[in-house]
Tab-separated table of C-alpha atoms in Angstrom:
chain	number	residue	atom	x	y	z
A	30	UNK	CA	-44.033	-1.616	31.538
A	31	UNK	CA	-41.523	0.765	32.125
A	32	UNK	CA	-37.555	0.601	33.186
A	33	UNK	CA	-36.598	1.938	36.763
A	34	UNK	CA	-33.487	3.461	37.374
A	35	UNK	CA	-30.829	0.209	37.205
A	36	UNK	CA	-32.570	-0.560	33.605
A	37	UNK	CA	-34.605	-3.013	35.150
A	38	UNK	CA	-38.071	-3.541	33.564
A	39	UNK	CA	-40.967	-3.417	35.829
A	40	UNK	CA	-44.653	-4.766	34.954
A	41	UNK	CA	-47.157	-3.059	36.367
A	42	UNK	CA	-50.542	-4.815	36.529
A	43	UNK	CA	-54.134	-2.458	37.401
A	44	UNK	CA	-56.425	-5.181	38.594
A	45	UNK	CA	-60.002	-2.574	39.185
A	46	UNK	CA	-63.074	-4.202	41.980
A	47	UNK	CA	-66.493	-2.906	41.529
A	48	UNK	CA	-68.881	-3.232	44.768
A	49	UNK	CA	-72.166	-1.868	45.364
A	50	UNK	CA	-73.587	-0.998	48.178
A	51	UNK	CA	-76.916	0.182	49.184
A	52	UNK	CA	-77.431	3.104	51.025
A	53	UNK	CA	-80.391	5.538	52.861
A	54	UNK	CA	-82.617	6.814	49.869
A	55	UNK	CA	-82.123	4.236	47.208
A	56	UNK	CA	-78.975	5.459	46.306
A	57	UNK	CA	-76.522	2.562	44.532
A	58	UNK	CA	-73.145	3.872	44.907
A	59	UNK	CA	-70.031	2.311	43.033
A	60	UNK	CA	-66.979	2.626	44.414
A	61	UNK	CA	-63.665	0.788	42.314
A	62	UNK	CA	-60.762	-0.080	44.045
A	63	UNK	CA	-57.479	0.011	42.600
A	64	UNK	CA	-54.394	-1.754	43.991
A	65	UNK	CA	-50.683	-2.010	42.028
A	66	UNK	CA	-49.269	-4.980	41.910
A	67	UNK	CA	-45.874	-5.067	41.074
A	68	UNK	CA	-44.466	-8.185	39.482
A	69	UNK	CA	-40.400	-9.668	39.453
A	70	UNK	CA	-38.564	-8.377	37.682
A	71	UNK	CA	-38.147	-10.813	34.472
A	72	UNK	CA	-35.089	-11.619	33.162
A	73	UNK	CA	-34.479	-10.638	29.353
A	74	UNK	CA	-34.228	-13.852	27.573
A	75	UNK	CA	-37.916	-13.762	28.979
A	76	UNK	CA	-39.273	-10.776	27.921
A	77	UNK	CA	-37.174	-10.358	24.514
A	78	UNK	CA	-34.671	-7.569	24.158
A	79	UNK	CA	-35.987	-3.568	24.775
A	80	UNK	CA	-35.855	-2.375	21.132
A	81	UNK	CA	-33.787	0.803	20.191
A	82	UNK	CA	-33.985	2.886	17.591
A	83	UNK	CA	-30.797	1.573	14.305
A	84	UNK	CA	-27.168	3.417	14.386
A	85	UNK	CA	-26.144	5.113	11.582
A	86	UNK	CA	-22.385	4.285	10.991
A	87	UNK	CA	-21.403	7.221	10.200
A	88	UNK	CA	-20.487	7.179	6.286
A	89	UNK	CA	-21.974	9.895	3.630
A	90	UNK	CA	-23.600	7.931	0.915
A	91	UNK	CA	-23.014	9.936	-2.094
A	92	UNK	CA	-25.737	9.141	-4.441
A	93	UNK	CA	-27.994	11.056	-3.092
A	94	UNK	CA	-25.876	14.290	-3.858
A	95	UNK	CA	-25.671	13.718	-7.850
A	96	UNK	CA	-26.763	16.206	-10.149
A	97	UNK	CA	-28.132	13.546	-12.681
A	98	UNK	CA	-28.821	9.760	-13.574
A	99	UNK	CA	-28.995	6.552	-11.841
A	100	UNK	CA	-25.790	4.469	-11.462
A	101	UNK	CA	-25.905	2.687	-14.522
A	102	UNK	CA	-23.897	2.622	-17.197
A	103	UNK	CA	-25.803	4.465	-19.388
A	104	UNK	CA	-26.589	7.027	-17.084
A	105	UNK	CA	-24.672	6.439	-14.419
A	106	UNK	CA	-24.211	9.630	-10.986
A	107	UNK	CA	-22.828	13.188	-12.374
A	108	UNK	CA	-20.928	14.455	-9.767
A	109	UNK	CA	-22.121	13.028	-6.828
A	110	UNK	CA	-19.338	13.308	-4.474
A	111	UNK	CA	-18.070	16.311	-5.929
A	112	UNK	CA	-21.581	17.770	-4.206
A	113	UNK	CA	-21.300	15.345	-1.477
A	114	UNK	CA	-17.633	17.046	-0.599
A	115	UNK	CA	-19.200	20.449	-0.572
A	116	UNK	CA	-22.223	19.944	1.284
A	117	UNK	CA	-19.431	18.129	4.585
A	118	UNK	CA	-16.625	19.261	3.754
A	119	UNK	CA	-13.391	17.255	5.638
A	120	UNK	CA	-13.289	14.501	8.367
A	121	UNK	CA	-15.959	12.372	6.213
A	122	UNK	CA	-16.370	8.887	5.206
A	123	UNK	CA	-17.523	8.699	2.098
A	124	UNK	CA	-19.517	5.558	0.392
A	125	UNK	CA	-19.779	5.874	-2.776
A	126	UNK	CA	-22.421	2.061	-3.787
A	127	UNK	CA	-21.869	-0.105	-6.523
A	128	UNK	CA	-22.681	1.644	-10.037
A	129	UNK	CA	-21.444	3.864	-12.135
A	130	UNK	CA	-20.004	7.617	-11.462
A	131	UNK	CA	-18.771	10.832	-13.239
A	132	UNK	CA	-17.330	13.458	-13.309
A	133	UNK	CA	-17.651	16.675	-15.675
A	134	UNK	CA	-14.724	18.153	-14.824
A	135	UNK	CA	-11.690	17.676	-13.001
A	136	UNK	CA	-12.218	16.611	-9.045
A	137	UNK	CA	-9.908	18.615	-6.419
A	138	UNK	CA	-10.066	17.248	-2.779
A	139	UNK	CA	-8.505	20.081	-0.687
A	140	UNK	CA	-9.626	19.464	2.763
A	141	UNK	CA	-8.177	17.065	5.578
A	142	UNK	CA	-9.325	13.273	6.052
A	143	UNK	CA	-11.257	12.655	3.975
A	144	UNK	CA	-11.949	8.630	3.730
A	145	UNK	CA	-14.383	7.727	-0.039
A	146	UNK	CA	-14.823	4.291	0.426
A	147	UNK	CA	-15.781	1.962	-2.762
A	148	UNK	CA	-17.904	-1.578	-3.463
A	149	UNK	CA	-14.520	-3.039	-4.962
A	150	UNK	CA	-11.887	-1.332	-7.919
A	151	UNK	CA	-9.653	-3.472	-9.073
A	152	UNK	CA	-11.143	-6.605	-8.207
A	153	UNK	CA	-15.421	-6.942	-9.182
A	154	UNK	CA	-14.859	-3.305	-10.384
A	155	UNK	CA	-18.521	-2.554	-8.743
A	156	UNK	CA	-17.961	1.186	-8.176
A	157	UNK	CA	-16.110	2.634	-10.999
A	158	UNK	CA	-15.860	6.182	-12.324
A	159	UNK	CA	-15.792	6.933	-15.427
A	160	UNK	CA	-13.516	9.984	-17.558
A	161	UNK	CA	-13.406	11.163	-21.136
A	162	UNK	CA	-11.641	14.362	-20.948
A	163	UNK	CA	-9.219	14.525	-23.893
A	164	UNK	CA	-8.255	18.011	-22.825
A	165	UNK	CA	-5.563	16.398	-20.683
A	166	UNK	CA	-6.658	17.517	-17.605
A	167	UNK	CA	-6.721	15.047	-14.163
A	168	UNK	CA	-10.196	12.985	-12.943
A	169	UNK	CA	-9.178	13.124	-9.168
A	170	UNK	CA	-6.719	15.435	-7.225
A	171	UNK	CA	-5.894	15.514	-4.255
A	172	UNK	CA	-3.861	18.425	-3.408
A	173	UNK	CA	-3.375	21.362	-0.842
A	174	UNK	CA	-5.344	24.773	-1.824
A	175	UNK	CA	-3.967	27.950	-2.253
A	176	UNK	CA	-3.089	29.351	0.571
A	177	UNK	CA	-3.054	33.445	0.509
A	178	UNK	CA	0.641	33.735	-0.787
A	179	UNK	CA	-0.111	31.649	-3.579
A	180	UNK	CA	1.323	28.711	-2.145
A	181	UNK	CA	0.540	25.843	-0.801
A	182	UNK	CA	1.308	23.822	2.245
A	183	UNK	CA	0.110	19.927	2.556
A	184	UNK	CA	-2.554	18.343	2.533
A	185	UNK	CA	-3.245	15.333	4.761
A	186	UNK	CA	-5.155	11.874	6.047
A	187	UNK	CA	-6.402	11.298	2.835
A	188	UNK	CA	-7.672	7.336	1.908
A	189	UNK	CA	-9.524	5.326	-0.894
A	190	UNK	CA	-10.836	2.656	-1.017
A	191	UNK	CA	-12.658	-0.336	-3.770
A	192	UNK	CA	-12.666	2.738	-7.017
A	193	UNK	CA	-12.136	1.633	-10.538
A	194	UNK	CA	-11.479	4.542	-12.997
A	195	UNK	CA	-12.410	3.356	-16.606
A	196	UNK	CA	-11.257	5.960	-19.520
A	197	UNK	CA	-12.222	3.777	-22.155
A	198	UNK	CA	-9.234	5.195	-24.652
A	199	UNK	CA	-10.438	8.627	-24.197
A	200	UNK	CA	-8.839	10.593	-22.184
A	201	UNK	CA	-5.147	12.518	-22.791
A	202	UNK	CA	-4.122	13.013	-19.106
A	203	UNK	CA	-4.325	11.298	-16.026
A	204	UNK	CA	-6.618	9.399	-13.380
A	205	UNK	CA	-5.187	10.320	-9.634
A	206	UNK	CA	-2.989	12.812	-9.193
A	207	UNK	CA	-1.579	13.662	-5.582
A	208	UNK	CA	0.240	16.135	-4.501
A	209	UNK	CA	2.232	17.260	-0.915
A	210	UNK	CA	-0.292	14.332	0.775
A	211	UNK	CA	0.718	13.642	4.285
A	212	UNK	CA	-0.550	10.108	5.554
A	213	UNK	CA	-2.220	8.996	2.977
A	214	UNK	CA	-3.224	4.975	2.029
A	215	UNK	CA	-4.581	3.652	-1.631
A	216	UNK	CA	-6.777	0.561	-2.010
A	217	UNK	CA	-8.231	-1.767	-3.895
A	218	UNK	CA	-7.662	0.654	-6.634
A	219	UNK	CA	-7.964	-0.130	-10.918
A	220	UNK	CA	-7.529	1.811	-13.575
A	221	UNK	CA	-8.532	0.216	-16.782
A	222	UNK	CA	-7.199	1.974	-20.764
A	223	UNK	CA	-5.853	5.681	-19.730
A	224	UNK	CA	-4.667	5.921	-22.938
A	225	UNK	CA	-5.774	8.333	-24.997
A	226	UNK	CA	-2.739	10.032	-26.249
A	227	UNK	CA	-1.757	8.159	-29.130
A	228	UNK	CA	0.857	10.407	-30.138
A	229	UNK	CA	3.150	11.453	-26.720
A	230	UNK	CA	1.967	8.803	-24.416
A	231	UNK	CA	1.800	11.474	-21.523
A	232	UNK	CA	-1.020	9.587	-20.278
A	233	UNK	CA	-0.803	9.101	-16.452
A	234	UNK	CA	-1.985	6.072	-14.008
A	235	UNK	CA	-1.423	7.518	-10.715
A	236	UNK	CA	1.187	10.675	-10.926
A	237	UNK	CA	2.346	11.480	-6.963
A	238	UNK	CA	4.134	14.914	-6.465
A	239	UNK	CA	5.541	14.431	-2.508
A	240	UNK	CA	5.035	13.874	0.987
A	241	UNK	CA	5.791	10.844	3.013
A	242	UNK	CA	4.294	8.271	4.803
A	243	UNK	CA	1.854	6.832	1.579
A	244	UNK	CA	0.556	3.645	0.978
A	245	UNK	CA	-0.330	2.285	-2.486
A	246	UNK	CA	-2.273	-1.424	-2.218
A	247	UNK	CA	-3.599	-3.985	-4.582
A	248	UNK	CA	-3.487	-1.590	-7.145
A	249	UNK	CA	-4.144	-2.634	-11.267
A	250	UNK	CA	-3.147	-0.357	-13.936
A	251	UNK	CA	-4.459	-1.372	-16.915
A	252	UNK	CA	-3.346	-0.013	-20.206
A	253	UNK	CA	-1.667	3.707	-19.763
A	254	UNK	CA	1.720	4.247	-20.972
A	255	UNK	CA	3.454	5.707	-17.135
A	256	UNK	CA	1.359	3.378	-14.704
A	257	UNK	CA	2.851	5.147	-12.366
A	258	UNK	CA	5.064	8.227	-12.116
A	259	UNK	CA	6.863	9.681	-8.936
A	260	UNK	CA	7.359	13.621	-9.352
A	261	UNK	CA	9.119	15.612	-6.814
A	262	UNK	CA	7.177	18.206	-4.597
A	263	UNK	CA	6.208	21.668	-6.161
A	264	UNK	CA	5.367	22.914	-2.591
A	265	UNK	CA	8.574	21.517	-0.686
A	266	UNK	CA	12.213	21.675	-2.057
A	267	UNK	CA	13.599	17.286	-1.421
A	268	UNK	CA	10.366	16.230	0.507
A	269	UNK	CA	9.682	14.436	-2.887
A	270	UNK	CA	9.151	10.420	-1.727
A	271	UNK	CA	9.849	9.422	1.638
A	272	UNK	CA	7.825	6.561	3.092
A	273	UNK	CA	5.875	5.315	-0.150
A	274	UNK	CA	5.174	2.065	0.180
A	275	UNK	CA	3.965	-0.040	-2.794
A	276	UNK	CA	2.824	-3.463	-1.965
A	277	UNK	CA	0.741	-5.552	-4.679
A	278	UNK	CA	0.994	-3.572	-7.520
A	279	UNK	CA	-0.170	-4.606	-11.139
A	280	UNK	CA	1.238	-3.196	-14.436
A	281	UNK	CA	-0.027	-2.898	-17.680
A	282	UNK	CA	1.236	0.054	-20.135
A	283	UNK	CA	0.317	-1.939	-23.399
A	284	UNK	CA	3.165	-0.549	-24.797
A	285	UNK	CA	6.052	-1.791	-25.734
A	286	UNK	CA	8.127	0.770	-27.593
A	287	UNK	CA	7.555	4.211	-24.796
A	288	UNK	CA	6.002	2.490	-21.878
A	289	UNK	CA	6.863	1.865	-18.582
A	290	UNK	CA	5.194	0.179	-15.568
A	291	UNK	CA	6.849	2.733	-12.273
A	292	UNK	CA	8.017	6.042	-13.455
A	293	UNK	CA	10.348	7.889	-10.875
A	294	UNK	CA	11.891	11.504	-11.796
A	295	UNK	CA	12.043	13.288	-8.014
A	296	UNK	CA	14.963	14.231	-6.772
A	297	UNK	CA	14.969	12.809	-3.204
A	298	UNK	CA	13.428	9.228	-2.317
A	299	UNK	CA	14.123	7.498	0.677
A	300	UNK	CA	12.683	4.895	2.091
A	301	UNK	CA	11.100	3.505	-1.145
A	302	UNK	CA	9.552	-0.239	-1.033
A	303	UNK	CA	8.010	-1.728	-3.789
A	304	UNK	CA	6.676	-4.856	-3.282
A	305	UNK	CA	4.840	-6.437	-6.046
A	306	UNK	CA	3.975	-10.076	-5.874
A	307	UNK	CA	3.170	-9.259	-9.064
A	308	UNK	CA	3.743	-8.315	-12.091
A	309	UNK	CA	4.627	-5.363	-14.733
A	310	UNK	CA	4.337	-6.133	-18.841
A	311	UNK	CA	4.042	-4.710	-22.144
A	312	UNK	CA	6.712	-2.275	-20.815
A	313	UNK	CA	9.974	-1.028	-22.322
A	314	UNK	CA	11.353	-0.601	-19.500
A	315	UNK	CA	9.221	-1.941	-15.666
A	316	UNK	CA	11.224	-0.348	-12.720
A	317	UNK	CA	12.632	2.658	-14.480
A	318	UNK	CA	14.298	5.334	-12.076
A	319	UNK	CA	16.019	8.476	-14.379
A	320	UNK	CA	17.436	11.483	-12.167
A	321	UNK	CA	20.708	11.595	-12.762
A	322	UNK	CA	21.632	15.392	-12.955
A	323	UNK	CA	18.903	16.815	-10.701
A	324	UNK	CA	20.931	17.166	-7.109
A	325	UNK	CA	19.188	14.997	-5.538
A	326	UNK	CA	20.194	11.703	-3.519
A	327	UNK	CA	18.174	9.098	-2.091
A	328	UNK	CA	18.581	5.939	0.784
A	329	UNK	CA	16.952	2.533	1.913
A	330	UNK	CA	14.630	1.866	-1.404
A	331	UNK	CA	13.611	-1.435	-1.336
A	332	UNK	CA	12.563	-3.844	-4.891
A	333	UNK	CA	10.707	-7.154	-4.077
A	334	UNK	CA	9.279	-10.121	-5.588
A	335	UNK	CA	8.089	-8.679	-9.597
A	336	UNK	CA	7.706	-10.250	-12.851
A	337	UNK	CA	8.756	-7.983	-15.706
A	338	UNK	CA	7.806	-9.738	-19.020
A	339	UNK	CA	6.935	-8.359	-22.822
A	340	UNK	CA	9.188	-6.047	-24.059
A	341	UNK	CA	11.164	-7.684	-26.800
A	342	UNK	CA	12.110	-4.719	-28.102
A	343	UNK	CA	14.854	-2.093	-27.968
A	344	UNK	CA	16.019	-0.521	-24.990
A	345	UNK	CA	13.555	-2.953	-23.022
A	346	UNK	CA	14.894	-3.025	-19.767
A	347	UNK	CA	13.345	-4.709	-16.806
A	348	UNK	CA	14.864	-2.477	-13.732
A	349	UNK	CA	16.769	0.691	-15.162
A	350	UNK	CA	18.883	2.786	-12.147
A	351	UNK	CA	20.219	6.244	-12.880
A	352	UNK	CA	20.625	7.984	-10.608
A	353	UNK	CA	23.577	10.941	-8.915
A	354	UNK	CA	23.873	9.244	-5.656
A	355	UNK	CA	20.977	6.167	-3.504
A	356	UNK	CA	23.173	3.804	-0.940
A	357	UNK	CA	21.015	1.083	0.608
A	358	UNK	CA	19.948	-0.576	-2.517
A	359	UNK	CA	17.936	-4.295	-2.265
A	360	UNK	CA	16.885	-5.486	-5.525
A	361	UNK	CA	15.177	-9.130	-4.494
A	362	UNK	CA	13.067	-11.642	-5.929
A	363	UNK	CA	12.825	-10.162	-9.390
A	364	UNK	CA	12.566	-11.737	-12.854
A	365	UNK	CA	12.644	-10.451	-16.128
A	366	UNK	CA	11.762	-12.374	-18.862
A	367	UNK	CA	9.976	-12.365	-22.367
A	368	UNK	CA	12.922	-10.427	-24.448
A	369	UNK	CA	14.665	-7.874	-21.319
A	370	UNK	CA	17.570	-6.819	-20.356
A	371	UNK	CA	17.983	-7.096	-17.215
A	372	UNK	CA	19.347	-4.528	-14.889
A	373	UNK	CA	20.910	-1.492	-15.294
A	374	UNK	CA	22.570	0.497	-12.407
A	375	UNK	CA	24.630	3.975	-12.642
A	376	UNK	CA	24.769	6.554	-8.859
A	377	UNK	CA	23.729	3.219	-6.610
A	378	UNK	CA	25.800	2.446	-3.783
A	379	UNK	CA	25.600	-0.453	-0.999
A	380	UNK	CA	23.561	-2.169	-3.809
A	381	UNK	CA	23.145	-6.151	-3.246
A	382	UNK	CA	20.816	-8.398	-6.058
A	383	UNK	CA	19.520	-11.162	-4.442
A	384	UNK	CA	17.623	-14.151	-6.229
A	385	UNK	CA	17.680	-12.061	-9.500
A	386	UNK	CA	16.847	-13.849	-12.898
A	387	UNK	CA	17.184	-12.274	-17.094
A	388	UNK	CA	16.261	-14.867	-19.471
A	389	UNK	CA	16.693	-12.164	-22.782
A	390	UNK	CA	14.678	-13.554	-25.841
A	391	UNK	CA	14.883	-14.404	-29.165
A	392	UNK	CA	14.520	-10.921	-30.315
A	393	UNK	CA	18.308	-10.565	-28.913
A	394	UNK	CA	20.001	-13.578	-30.202
A	395	UNK	CA	21.579	-11.615	-32.643
A	396	UNK	CA	22.760	-8.930	-31.235
A	397	UNK	CA	22.655	-10.657	-28.245
A	398	UNK	CA	21.305	-8.798	-24.200
A	399	UNK	CA	22.944	-8.082	-20.924
A	400	UNK	CA	21.647	-9.488	-17.684
A	401	UNK	CA	23.977	-7.576	-15.470
A	402	UNK	CA	25.653	-4.247	-16.372
A	403	UNK	CA	26.411	-2.057	-13.032
A	404	UNK	CA	29.188	0.305	-12.029
A	405	UNK	CA	28.226	1.750	-8.708
A	406	UNK	CA	28.455	4.693	-7.070
A	407	UNK	CA	32.237	5.361	-7.016
A	408	UNK	CA	34.227	2.813	-5.843
A	409	UNK	CA	31.536	1.423	-3.332
A	410	UNK	CA	30.951	-3.029	-4.179
A	411	UNK	CA	28.441	-4.625	-5.139
A	412	UNK	CA	26.974	-7.643	-3.494
A	413	UNK	CA	25.267	-10.138	-6.012
A	414	UNK	CA	23.640	-13.355	-3.865
A	415	UNK	CA	22.759	-15.820	-6.539
A	416	UNK	CA	21.908	-13.478	-9.351
A	417	UNK	CA	20.803	-16.081	-12.463
A	418	UNK	CA	20.937	-15.496	-16.123
A	419	UNK	CA	20.072	-18.301	-19.515
A	420	UNK	CA	22.680	-18.710	-21.059
A	421	UNK	CA	20.658	-19.990	-24.587
A	422	UNK	CA	22.393	-18.829	-27.665
A	423	UNK	CA	18.976	-18.704	-28.761
A	424	UNK	CA	17.900	-15.727	-25.925
A	425	UNK	CA	20.807	-13.754	-27.383
A	426	UNK	CA	23.320	-14.948	-24.111
A	427	UNK	CA	27.291	-14.523	-25.643
A	428	UNK	CA	30.060	-14.426	-23.373
A	429	UNK	CA	31.464	-11.556	-22.040
A	430	UNK	CA	28.596	-9.264	-23.424
A	431	UNK	CA	25.817	-10.455	-21.088
A	432	UNK	CA	27.604	-9.267	-17.918
A	433	UNK	CA	28.881	-6.114	-17.832
A	434	UNK	CA	30.635	-5.011	-13.809
A	435	UNK	CA	32.608	-2.664	-13.352
A	436	UNK	CA	32.803	-2.869	-9.556
A	437	UNK	CA	34.404	-4.676	-6.676
A	438	UNK	CA	32.048	-7.834	-6.577
A	439	UNK	CA	30.923	-9.802	-3.301
A	440	UNK	CA	29.878	-12.635	-4.674
């Protein structure tokens, strides 16, 4: 069997015909006549497909690079991804199969175009990274290397999917730190029990420090004092958080006195979208933007489809914004309940609240709660569409204090 130049199979059969002949001297000669017969070209259905070698999907399985371990909870793979990155570098897809992994120190990813894929992080927690350092360090850090002048530029094209980070109440630092990243995707990620700093409550789940076009989708952070923390860019002024998109987030700080779901201190925030479709629980503040006095500004901020609940502490607010200047700010389909004040805004221009609700709670029944406390930027108007609140005295409603709006209203 062979293939011709056109890729068709040709079957060649050799038939031997033996013949004998008596010659002078009694010698018997035997000659063989070979004839070649080309069969009609059969279809693949008749002959079956031609076997081919299996193709690789191009992913690098990191487990063979582990310095120790077998992937069990008691014997995790140690430094598997770290060693694979050293061997392969950027422009590579790294696969972390289901199992347990451990990093003995901060894993700093400095390469561009790195994709890290696990078997599940937010729901199945199949691929789990364990970290127990109490030195305030970060587990995974994505940041550019230092240049010859000691300065950094930026890192580009990072994707992390399907990974769970478990601190088990021990780490005192941060799970994921992102610095000066352009074009990033973090999806199907969970962070559990990153709350080892019982004194200062400084633990962070995801800590970003610039740049732009980064998406966080299907994120679960459980029992981390500062679930998501958006900071300024140390490398490029004025490029702190541009085109950041958070979608389907579930944040549980686990600390009603000092916990924060999402805290933003970056001076420059532009094109920020928080599309929750889920909940922020057990926090003092749900969405907390406080960069007043930084000299920064922002544009186009949208918060939608979020439920903030279980506060019941002094100073508990669902959405709290105190800024120098942000223009075009939309809050839509946001509900605060279970002992929260509602919505606090200072320094925002072109503010719209649509389909928002504040419930208050029995914690406020004596002193009263504030559903809306708004003083927009200068004399800009405020648009409120179906922005409602609970009127029960038992939940803290008090006429004249529940609504505090210092601006022109377009109702």
